[in-house]
XYZ file of C-alpha atoms in Angstrom:
690
model
C 19.300 -2.177 0.656
C 20.765 1.287 0.523
C 23.124 2.055 3.276
C 22.661 5.242 5.270
C 26.205 6.361 4.524
C 25.507 6.620 0.786
C 22.891 9.229 1.564
C 24.642 11.011 4.445
C 25.162 14.725 4.104
C 28.381 16.289 5.195
C 28.410 19.159 7.705
C 28.326 22.575 6.329
C 31.639 23.756 5.010
C 32.655 27.124 6.545
C 34.143 29.712 4.311
C 36.036 32.872 5.365
C 33.157 35.180 4.460
C 30.343 33.320 6.084
C 28.797 33.834 9.437
C 28.514 30.609 11.638
C 24.841 29.555 11.940
C 23.624 28.239 15.207
C 22.334 24.720 14.300
C 20.235 24.472 17.477
C 18.260 27.612 16.761
C 14.731 26.681 15.720
C 12.871 28.420 12.946
C 9.886 30.590 13.759
C 6.537 28.902 13.626
C 4.268 31.250 15.591
C 2.272 33.974 13.862
C 3.191 37.667 14.482
C 0.069 38.330 16.701
C 0.703 35.223 18.969
C 4.432 36.017 19.137
C 3.834 39.622 20.283
C 1.227 38.558 22.875
C 3.358 35.691 23.930
C 0.640 33.252 23.367
C 1.075 29.596 22.308
C 0.249 29.457 18.500
C -1.156 26.035 17.685
C -0.824 24.004 14.406
C -3.975 25.160 12.656
C -3.151 26.272 9.127
C -3.497 28.749 7.496
C -5.137 30.552 10.418
C -4.248 29.617 14.002
C -7.048 29.078 16.669
C -6.296 32.323 18.592
C -6.617 34.527 15.478
C -9.737 32.669 14.311
C -11.449 33.253 17.681
C -10.556 36.922 17.759
C -11.270 37.524 14.100
C -7.823 39.018 13.716
C -5.710 38.598 10.559
C -3.196 35.743 10.757
C 0.039 35.656 8.912
C 0.939 32.041 9.799
C 1.119 31.068 6.131
C 3.603 33.878 5.330
C 5.705 32.907 8.330
C 5.853 29.296 7.225
C 6.906 30.326 3.726
C 9.533 32.556 5.048
C 10.954 29.992 7.404
C 11.083 27.256 4.667
C 12.755 29.706 2.184
C 15.495 30.563 4.625
C 16.022 26.836 5.531
C 16.050 25.957 1.905
C 18.717 28.453 0.944
C 21.068 27.465 3.815
C 20.509 23.796 3.122
C 21.071 24.275 -0.591
C 24.450 25.805 -0.029
C 25.491 22.839 2.189
C 24.239 20.447 -0.418
C 26.161 22.126 -3.219
C 29.378 22.071 -1.277
C 28.818 18.361 -0.296
C 28.185 17.286 -3.870
C 31.263 19.045 -5.203
C 33.391 17.484 -2.581
C 31.928 13.930 -3.459
C 32.180 14.553 -7.182
C 35.937 15.388 -6.767
C 36.456 11.898 -5.089
C 34.920 9.864 -7.981
C 37.501 8.487 -10.404
C 36.844 8.752 -14.104
C 34.991 5.679 -15.604
C 37.564 5.350 -18.449
C 40.488 4.732 -16.067
C 38.831 2.344 -13.616
C 35.912 0.447 -15.304
C 36.561 -3.126 -16.135
C 34.389 -5.432 -18.299
C 33.071 -7.085 -15.140
C 32.137 -3.841 -13.629
C 30.584 -2.772 -16.830
C 28.236 -5.797 -16.853
C 27.286 -5.147 -13.203
C 26.439 -1.533 -13.787
C 23.052 -2.507 -15.142
C 22.044 -4.542 -12.004
C 23.484 -2.742 -9.101
C 23.597 1.091 -9.236
C 26.739 2.735 -7.878
C 26.881 4.967 -5.028
C 26.944 8.016 -7.336
C 23.886 6.706 -9.118
C 22.010 6.342 -5.912
C 23.007 9.826 -4.730
C 21.746 11.163 -8.037
C 18.496 9.237 -7.449
C 18.008 10.948 -4.110
C 18.551 14.309 -5.634
C 15.997 13.702 -8.336
C 13.531 12.349 -5.680
C 14.037 15.510 -3.630
C 13.209 17.448 -6.805
C 10.155 15.436 -7.717
C 8.706 14.647 -4.295
C 9.267 17.986 -2.571
C 8.460 20.421 -5.300
C 11.697 21.734 -6.640
C 9.864 22.849 -9.776
C 8.932 26.040 -7.819
C 10.589 26.655 -4.460
C 11.874 23.376 -3.191
C 12.514 22.167 0.425
C 15.844 20.560 1.059
C 15.914 16.969 2.096
C 18.690 16.770 4.727
C 19.800 14.245 7.368
C 17.065 15.355 9.746
C 14.396 16.415 7.228
C 12.931 13.131 6.126
C 15.382 11.798 3.514
C 14.175 8.323 4.281
C 10.576 9.378 3.314
C 11.972 10.751 0.081
C 13.892 7.524 -0.640
C 10.787 5.552 -0.003
C 8.826 7.819 -2.438
C 11.685 7.476 -4.798
C 11.531 3.650 -4.844
C 7.742 3.994 -5.447
C 8.376 6.408 -8.309
C 11.040 4.203 -9.787
C 8.904 1.029 -9.807
C 5.706 2.800 -10.728
C 6.910 5.172 -13.373
C 10.434 4.429 -14.516
C 9.960 0.726 -14.910
C 6.356 0.751 -16.361
C 5.349 4.049 -17.673
C 7.884 4.985 -20.432
C 8.570 2.013 -22.792
C 9.296 4.271 -25.680
C 12.274 6.074 -24.227
C 15.386 5.504 -26.061
C 18.689 4.180 -24.467
C 20.783 6.824 -22.717
C 23.972 7.689 -24.464
C 27.441 7.691 -22.820
C 27.307 11.493 -22.839
C 24.194 11.766 -20.678
C 24.491 8.554 -18.640
C 25.413 10.533 -15.565
C 22.149 12.379 -15.670
C 20.092 9.173 -15.609
C 17.764 8.397 -12.785
C 18.041 4.703 -13.203
C 21.183 3.699 -15.230
C 19.940 0.777 -17.377
C 19.420 -0.063 -21.064
C 16.439 2.243 -20.875
C 17.949 5.407 -19.383
C 15.313 7.974 -18.341
C 16.338 11.548 -17.368
C 14.624 13.997 -15.383
C 13.623 15.881 -18.562
C 12.009 12.643 -19.796
C 10.147 12.278 -16.628
C 8.716 15.790 -16.750
C 7.938 15.399 -20.457
C 5.565 12.580 -19.773
C 3.457 14.237 -17.331
C -0.042 15.407 -18.139
C -0.037 18.243 -20.671
C -3.660 19.151 -20.513
C -6.205 18.577 -17.811
C -8.758 15.792 -18.360
C -12.036 16.708 -20.112
C -15.091 17.115 -17.995
C -16.310 13.675 -19.053
C -13.040 12.022 -18.382
C -12.459 13.739 -15.061
C -16.064 13.054 -13.873
C -15.548 9.417 -14.794
C -12.374 9.206 -12.701
C -13.839 11.088 -9.841
C -16.875 8.853 -9.635
C -14.720 5.755 -9.712
C -12.652 7.052 -6.756
C -15.637 8.126 -4.737
C -17.559 4.916 -5.252
C -14.704 2.385 -4.678
C -12.080 4.110 -2.512
C -13.512 7.194 -0.729
C -16.384 5.000 0.595
C -13.661 3.152 2.699
C -11.296 6.022 3.404
C -13.399 9.177 3.469
C -10.764 11.762 4.528
C -11.383 14.044 1.545
C -14.582 15.997 0.954
C -16.381 15.082 -2.270
C -17.786 18.575 -2.682
C -14.235 19.966 -2.529
C -13.082 17.474 -5.071
C -15.811 18.400 -7.535
C -15.080 22.071 -7.017
C -11.428 21.469 -7.922
C -12.505 19.473 -10.931
C -14.667 22.385 -12.159
C -11.738 24.740 -11.724
C -9.083 22.505 -13.189
C -8.735 24.623 -16.460
C -8.570 27.801 -14.627
C -5.861 26.451 -12.315
C -3.825 24.900 -15.233
C -3.890 28.232 -17.074
C -2.166 29.962 -14.156
C 1.568 30.309 -14.110
C 3.020 27.994 -11.454
C 4.691 30.855 -9.633
C 1.365 32.682 -9.113
C -0.432 29.737 -7.461
C -1.118 29.854 -3.768
C -0.077 27.199 -1.514
C -3.863 26.194 -1.056
C -4.314 26.081 -4.902
C -1.080 23.906 -5.311
C -2.264 21.463 -2.708
C -5.682 21.336 -4.315
C -4.063 20.425 -7.681
C -1.932 17.671 -5.935
C -5.126 16.171 -4.330
C -7.174 16.410 -7.452
C -4.506 14.738 -9.760
C -3.836 11.954 -7.293
C -7.594 11.291 -7.074
C -7.586 11.314 -10.886
C -4.663 8.942 -10.847
C -6.450 6.390 -8.553
C -9.666 6.720 -10.437
C -7.856 6.020 -13.696
C -6.387 2.823 -12.383
C -9.991 1.706 -11.919
C -11.454 3.023 -15.078
C -8.823 1.497 -17.305
C -10.002 -1.960 -16.078
C -13.274 -1.495 -17.982
C -12.300 0.674 -20.995
C -10.467 -0.732 -23.988
C -9.987 2.657 -25.611
C -7.380 5.212 -24.735
C -7.596 6.411 -21.147
C -5.390 8.772 -19.087
C -2.253 7.090 -17.769
C -2.442 6.838 -13.920
C 1.307 7.237 -13.830
C 1.198 10.454 -15.816
C -1.506 11.848 -13.628
C 0.662 10.711 -10.578
C 3.671 12.562 -11.750
C 1.570 15.754 -12.422
C 0.407 15.577 -8.804
C 3.916 15.167 -7.517
C 4.941 18.488 -9.181
C 2.694 20.240 -6.606
C 3.521 18.323 -3.504
C 5.629 21.150 -2.185
C 2.380 22.603 -0.857
C 2.258 19.629 1.631
C 5.922 19.555 2.402
C 5.592 21.456 5.769
C 5.714 18.726 8.568
C 3.133 18.463 11.302
C 0.148 19.658 9.262
C -3.053 18.063 8.309
C -2.215 18.710 4.754
C 1.007 16.741 5.171
C -0.950 13.705 6.544
C -3.426 13.865 3.762
C -0.677 13.921 1.120
C 0.981 10.758 2.662
C -2.302 9.031 2.919
C -3.199 9.761 -0.842
C 0.349 8.443 -1.773
C -0.245 5.152 0.329
C -3.648 4.640 -1.325
C -2.277 5.075 -4.821
C 0.615 2.687 -4.267
C -1.603 0.039 -2.806
C -2.756 -0.442 -6.390
C 0.496 0.205 -8.314
C 3.291 -2.084 -9.205
C 5.233 -1.172 -6.133
C 4.143 -1.380 -2.527
C 7.507 -1.206 -0.980
C 7.729 1.387 1.756
C 4.024 1.576 2.439
C 4.389 0.564 6.077
C 7.004 3.338 6.695
C 4.843 5.960 5.007
C 1.523 5.118 6.610
C 3.332 4.782 9.921
C 4.685 8.228 9.511
C 1.206 9.497 8.654
C -0.114 7.958 11.932
C 2.742 9.364 13.967
C 2.180 12.812 12.547
C -1.607 12.446 13.334
C -0.627 11.551 16.956
C 1.724 14.529 17.024
C -1.225 16.800 16.205
C -3.507 15.110 18.712
C -5.953 13.748 16.220
C -6.409 10.666 18.396
C -7.480 12.480 21.580
C -10.867 13.958 22.226
C -9.334 16.779 24.403
C -7.670 18.335 21.297
C -11.093 18.834 19.763
C -12.221 21.385 22.310
C -12.973 24.889 21.017
C -12.936 23.714 17.382
C -15.833 24.134 14.969
C -18.000 21.041 14.227
C -17.000 20.675 10.536
C -13.313 20.788 11.569
C -13.832 18.162 14.173
C -15.567 15.812 11.818
C -12.881 16.333 9.131
C -10.100 15.610 11.766
C -11.958 12.441 12.802
C -12.375 11.201 9.215
C -8.731 11.758 8.611
C -7.632 10.102 11.762
C -9.756 6.940 11.326
C -8.850 6.687 7.670
C -5.225 6.653 8.553
C -5.850 4.171 11.361
C -7.763 1.717 9.065
C -4.991 1.865 6.420
C -2.148 1.530 9.079
C -3.912 -1.389 10.777
C -4.543 -3.144 7.394
C -1.046 -2.743 6.107
C 0.737 -3.582 9.456
C -1.416 -6.745 9.965
C -0.854 -7.865 6.472
C 2.826 -7.545 6.707
C 3.175 -8.915 10.153
C 4.527 -5.589 11.442
C 4.009 -3.823 14.815
C 1.257 -1.133 15.122
C 2.003 2.402 15.528
C -0.292 3.179 18.496
C -2.138 1.088 21.043
C -5.941 1.323 21.018
C -6.110 2.177 24.724
C -4.407 5.537 23.745
C -7.252 6.517 21.488
C -10.363 8.132 22.752
C -11.582 10.206 19.824
C -15.029 9.206 18.577
C -15.938 7.880 15.124
C -17.145 10.495 12.574
C -20.777 11.035 11.542
C -22.224 8.825 8.782
C -22.895 11.900 6.585
C -20.005 14.113 5.778
C -22.113 17.416 5.508
C -24.792 18.134 8.020
C -27.188 19.817 5.481
C -30.477 18.089 4.563
C -29.303 17.548 1.090
C -25.864 16.160 1.912
C -26.827 12.544 1.637
C -27.789 13.212 -1.934
C -24.199 13.987 -2.938
C -22.397 10.772 -4.044
C -19.718 9.912 -1.477
C -21.166 11.860 1.426
C -22.630 8.753 3.013
C -19.797 7.050 4.711
C -21.631 4.301 6.527
C -19.440 1.599 5.110
C -16.281 3.268 6.303
C -17.630 3.543 9.832
C -18.562 -0.224 9.796
C -14.998 -1.083 8.580
C -13.439 1.235 11.242
C -15.174 -0.858 14.012
C -13.854 -4.068 12.367
C -10.352 -2.684 12.297
C -10.551 -2.113 16.047
C -11.460 -5.797 16.504
C -8.555 -6.858 14.131
C -6.261 -4.696 16.217
C -7.350 -6.594 19.385
C -6.616 -9.851 17.562
C -3.162 -8.639 16.512
C -2.317 -7.526 20.031
C -3.744 -10.494 21.848
C -2.829 -13.455 19.552
C 0.198 -12.463 17.482
C 2.623 -12.215 20.253
C 5.924 -13.996 21.147
C 5.865 -13.820 24.978
C 3.195 -16.648 25.390
C 2.577 -19.967 23.845
C -0.434 -20.811 21.726
C -1.727 -23.088 24.353
C -1.739 -20.237 26.827
C -3.507 -17.958 24.293
C -6.161 -20.498 23.308
C -8.794 -19.235 25.823
C -8.755 -15.868 24.018
C -10.376 -17.504 20.967
C -13.855 -17.593 22.306
C -14.044 -14.023 23.444
C -12.548 -12.566 20.245
C -14.805 -14.756 18.150
C -17.887 -13.469 19.974
C -16.764 -9.869 19.220
C -16.575 -10.790 15.481
C -19.981 -12.439 15.537
C -21.540 -9.424 17.216
C -20.045 -7.090 14.517
C -21.332 -9.292 11.764
C -24.827 -9.533 13.275
C -24.899 -5.782 13.554
C -24.315 -5.328 9.847
C -28.111 -5.550 9.206
C -28.537 -2.347 11.229
C -26.142 -0.456 8.963
C -26.292 -1.958 5.500
C -29.492 -3.009 3.640
C -29.750 -6.638 2.638
C -28.597 -7.327 -0.940
C -26.411 -4.275 -1.107
C -22.968 -4.660 -2.625
C -21.368 -3.203 0.460
C -22.730 -6.099 2.449
C -20.790 -8.591 0.385
C -17.565 -6.603 0.843
C -18.142 -6.310 4.512
C -18.659 -10.102 4.821
C -15.486 -10.691 2.864
C -13.556 -8.638 5.426
C -15.287 -10.585 8.296
C -13.956 -13.894 6.894
C -10.577 -12.293 6.614
C -10.691 -11.414 10.318
C -11.929 -14.813 11.201
C -8.981 -16.515 9.400
C -6.638 -13.933 11.051
C -8.008 -15.050 14.461
C -8.038 -18.811 14.127
C -5.130 -19.672 11.698
C -2.220 -19.398 14.259
C -4.011 -22.169 16.378
C -4.410 -24.642 13.543
C -1.309 -26.662 14.556
C -2.701 -27.292 18.021
C -6.295 -27.792 17.126
C -7.802 -31.184 16.208
C -9.712 -31.421 12.984
C -12.955 -32.061 15.097
C -12.682 -28.690 16.767
C -15.354 -26.301 15.636
C -12.848 -23.534 15.232
C -10.857 -25.752 12.668
C -13.828 -26.080 10.453
C -14.710 -22.372 10.923
C -11.233 -21.348 9.751
C -11.298 -23.530 6.696
C -14.852 -22.226 5.773
C -13.628 -18.610 6.236
C -10.638 -19.307 3.980
C -12.840 -20.914 1.353
C -15.343 -18.004 1.429
C -12.539 -15.421 0.931
C -11.514 -17.343 -2.280
C -15.064 -17.657 -3.516
C -15.802 -13.926 -2.788
C -12.716 -12.761 -4.639
C -13.653 -15.004 -7.659
C -17.062 -13.284 -7.740
C -15.492 -9.830 -7.533
C -13.113 -10.646 -10.341
C -16.030 -11.538 -12.605
C -17.017 -7.876 -12.507
C -14.932 -5.751 -14.803
C -14.572 -2.823 -12.462
C -12.835 -4.551 -9.656
C -9.304 -3.509 -9.026
C -7.139 -5.374 -6.623
C -4.355 -4.175 -4.394
C -1.422 -5.890 -2.783
C -3.700 -6.356 0.311
C -6.064 -8.441 -1.814
C -3.244 -10.587 -3.231
C -2.097 -11.181 0.463
C -5.672 -11.998 1.419
C -6.254 -14.452 -1.298
C -2.878 -16.185 -1.143
C -2.874 -16.716 2.482
C -6.470 -17.996 2.422
C -5.443 -20.480 -0.247
C -2.302 -21.675 1.612
C -4.614 -22.142 4.712
C -6.822 -24.528 2.728
C -3.748 -26.398 1.486
C -2.458 -26.703 5.071
C -5.684 -28.263 6.150
C -5.647 -30.631 3.215
C -2.029 -31.647 3.796
C -2.361 -32.165 7.541
C -5.961 -33.811 7.631
C -5.983 -35.576 4.177
C -9.197 -37.372 3.308
C -10.714 -36.467 6.626
C -11.056 -32.842 5.432
C -11.375 -33.453 1.686
C -14.718 -32.422 0.209
C -16.171 -31.111 -3.022
C -16.490 -27.655 -1.384
C -12.802 -27.683 -0.451
C -11.898 -28.575 -4.043
C -13.924 -25.708 -5.390
C -12.421 -23.270 -2.933
C -8.875 -24.245 -3.879
C -9.803 -24.028 -7.475
C -11.297 -20.547 -6.880
C -8.083 -19.304 -5.248
C -6.078 -20.663 -8.199
C -8.342 -18.787 -10.689
C -8.140 -15.545 -8.749
C -4.303 -15.634 -8.516
C -4.174 -16.450 -12.276
C -6.289 -13.375 -13.034
C -4.268 -11.238 -10.776
C -1.011 -12.370 -12.359
C -2.368 -11.348 -15.818
C -2.912 -7.855 -14.511
C 0.216 -7.582 -12.386
C 3.175 -9.683 -13.314
C 4.644 -9.541 -9.783
C 1.734 -11.835 -8.614
C 3.074 -14.763 -10.664
C 5.435 -16.014 -8.112
C 2.569 -16.298 -5.653
C 0.436 -18.037 -8.282
C 3.354 -20.395 -9.143
C 4.120 -21.284 -5.436
C 0.418 -21.939 -4.876
C 0.198 -24.372 -7.762
C 3.248 -26.295 -6.449
C 1.718 -26.671 -3.082
C -1.649 -27.701 -4.428
C -0.199 -30.307 -6.834
C 1.921 -31.775 -3.951
C -0.985 -31.936 -1.637
C -3.054 -33.716 -4.313
C -0.362 -36.210 -4.701
C -0.408 -36.995 -0.969
C -4.115 -37.759 -1.159
C -3.073 -40.604 -3.584
C -1.195 -42.467 -0.644
C 2.149 -40.669 -1.154
C 3.902 -40.406 2.206
C 6.690 -38.053 1.323
C 6.946 -34.540 2.840
C 5.613 -31.435 1.119
C 9.036 -30.028 0.541
C 10.288 -33.334 -1.029
C 7.333 -33.772 -3.223
C 7.340 -30.132 -4.412
C 11.025 -30.450 -5.245
C 10.420 -33.627 -7.234
C 7.708 -31.982 -9.233
C 9.907 -29.124 -10.153
C 12.786 -31.416 -11.144
C 10.542 -33.498 -13.228
C 8.673 -30.627 -14.823
C 5.226 -31.685 -13.700
C 3.949 -28.426 -12.498
C 1.694 -27.262 -15.269
C 0.109 -24.100 -13.831
C -3.457 -22.781 -13.516
C -4.916 -24.924 -16.353
C -4.026 -28.178 -14.636
C -5.155 -26.991 -11.167
C -8.543 -25.905 -12.460
C -9.143 -29.448 -13.739
C -8.180 -30.796 -10.378
C -8.536 -34.363 -9.616
C -11.171 -35.132 -6.921
C -10.233 -38.463 -5.081
C -13.117 -40.737 -4.379
C -13.324 -41.473 -0.656
C -14.390 -44.935 -1.322
C -10.996 -45.816 -2.776
C -12.187 -46.183 -6.446
C -10.718 -44.368 -9.393
C -10.433 -40.629 -9.187
C -12.860 -38.402 -11.019
C -12.239 -34.946 -12.407
C -14.764 -32.256 -11.531
C -15.892 -30.089 -14.527
C -15.162 -26.411 -14.468
C -18.222 -24.168 -14.314
C -18.924 -21.884 -17.185
C -18.292 -18.768 -15.154
C -14.701 -19.879 -14.621
C -13.908 -20.286 -18.371
C -13.298 -16.477 -18.855
C -10.330 -16.782 -16.569
C -8.695 -19.596 -18.489
C -9.007 -18.126 -22.027
C -5.462 -16.705 -22.011
C -2.515 -16.887 -24.298
C -0.608 -18.290 -21.334
C -1.378 -22.055 -21.747
C 0.627 -22.978 -18.601
C 3.515 -22.129 -16.522
C 6.954 -23.234 -17.519
C 9.137 -25.030 -15.155
C 11.761 -22.358 -15.197
C 9.257 -19.816 -13.991
C 8.606 -22.052 -10.934
C 12.217 -21.874 -9.856
C 11.720 -18.242 -8.864
C 8.889 -19.390 -6.488
C 10.907 -22.138 -4.961
C 12.279 -20.189 -1.913
C 8.642 -19.278 -1.050
C 7.525 -22.917 -1.397
C 10.323 -24.137 0.805
C 9.567 -21.633 3.600
C 5.874 -22.491 3.547
C 6.714 -26.202 3.521
C 8.507 -25.798 6.928
C 5.183 -24.599 8.374
C 2.949 -27.223 6.651
C 5.349 -30.191 7.371
C 5.966 -29.305 10.989
C 5.681 -31.879 13.678
C 3.276 -30.519 16.173
C 4.186 -33.034 18.679
C 7.881 -32.189 18.753
C 7.642 -28.935 20.600
C 6.235 -25.352 20.059
C 4.361 -25.043 16.776
C 5.989 -23.079 13.955
C 4.035 -19.973 12.879
C 3.018 -19.473 9.319
C 5.612 -17.173 7.584
C 4.381 -13.614 7.398
C 3.731 -11.950 4.096
C 6.678 -9.677 4.406
C 9.070 -12.605 4.615
C 7.478 -14.343 1.572
C 7.868 -10.965 -0.290
C 11.562 -10.862 0.518
C 12.050 -14.502 -0.572
C 10.282 -14.014 -3.836
C 11.956 -10.775 -4.620
C 8.543 -9.363 -5.495
C 9.180 -5.633 -5.298
C 12.707 -5.735 -6.168
C 12.378 -6.624 -9.796
């Protein structure tokens, strides 16, 4: 973890010829007309509401550019002086470096390397290719560093395998000092040189609108297709001549391209555009969204979060989506009163943006076990319309029907109630038990209403039911330690967890399904819930259906680990837990942690291949039988990885040990132990630090 002192910026250094600047004086934000009339100038951009109503010309965009330019120049002078001072304090490597230090340089970056990283991030993330904005102590450096970690994991560790090692002469210019040193020049050299062809771009746009926009519809499909048609014209313009609106349009288009490319590459074996290259190209124009407290700023952060949900790094997502939500609150997107005197299309766009951010923020926070940014009783803005454009032909345009998104927004509100009512530390589970019935009734009402929104047999219905089962597991799982196996809610939770695993198995049998870290969390936690029930209830809960559900979870984690190596520790941990639970069914009375440890020491854990041939104990006490694997599962097993080595399991052991504390708990000895949240499991496994 980077300390704040490593990125602190010293106070400005005064020189004899400089004039002291009042640090408390705010930059001008009002347009000239509002300033002269002493009216309050709102945050509408590029034309304020007062000028729009009167039809007068508004210079708000010019004022914003002028203010950021002055602030940038002042901040740049401060930064140069600070870096010169820090550079003078660094001893030369030849005089101080020992062999031990040399060896450690490739694992733990020095303070100087990290400062260099923050500078590069400021260049990349805030548009220093044209007219950059300085990232100072009060200007959002933490956001830049979160983005820097994303860029590092997504691009530097994955994108450029052909970059040669950095030499001693240019090592100081490296972003990530390692055997594969990549400089800023290397990073820029691997961005997209030419825009995608019409066919390639259309394919990526269609993938985005069908799979992502349908759930988070804060962009307008017509605008995206217009930007796609103008991509060659925009690419031919010199960067300095592009307007702020044009630069932000390029940023949005290429991030949409990048997300579409992550989905397209799942089905195409031939050459496709690199999502990371498209991502870097988009970041070169993010300066158009750098102005805080604007709708464009919220859209930019939301696009970044959506991209990194499906990248190799999801670290920092909670911070960034939280900032997007807080900025939305700052602009009043959550209050109906702030919609007065606004045109209908603007109101609908604000609503789509707010509820998309709301849905993402709720999903990420609940998955990680983190607090929510805003209470639901503070929100009174209505949901958007089901059709983006009100014209008669609007529903014909692909992506303009956002019915699925509205259905999911309603489910997120119920999940938010569950998170607020159940996942709390000020009351015992016994005291919270009466809330189960009411919240379950709300979920059932939502499920029954799906028929009014989504036609039977539509693929969106299967996805909605998957999320229903996820919410059901979220509601009931904390109460499992205090519920008897005969309680209807116990069986309901087991069935919901099993349906989650089976639904994801079916999704992974379609070639165009791309998973996110949320999907990994959903499947893994559902599988662990099944193992918990099997471990605590034994033969009383065992059934062929349970066996198939556990097998489905193992298969899905296996497929995910083939596409994303960071999932392997979750796959390995799940296999250890399953094998230990299966041994217990054979009259082994040892604890889960003890049995799992014995397996690893003896090298018994054999990975997904063994799990998928799972033994099914006969309840009559006769010999065990092995259930055959259905033919649809064979495609998941045909891999060069014939099993998981014992050494690989050692990395999953901290996660197994933590889960064992929950599964092995004595429910009669006091207050039940909660299942470890996914964020804790991530930190134990080192998932996003590799």
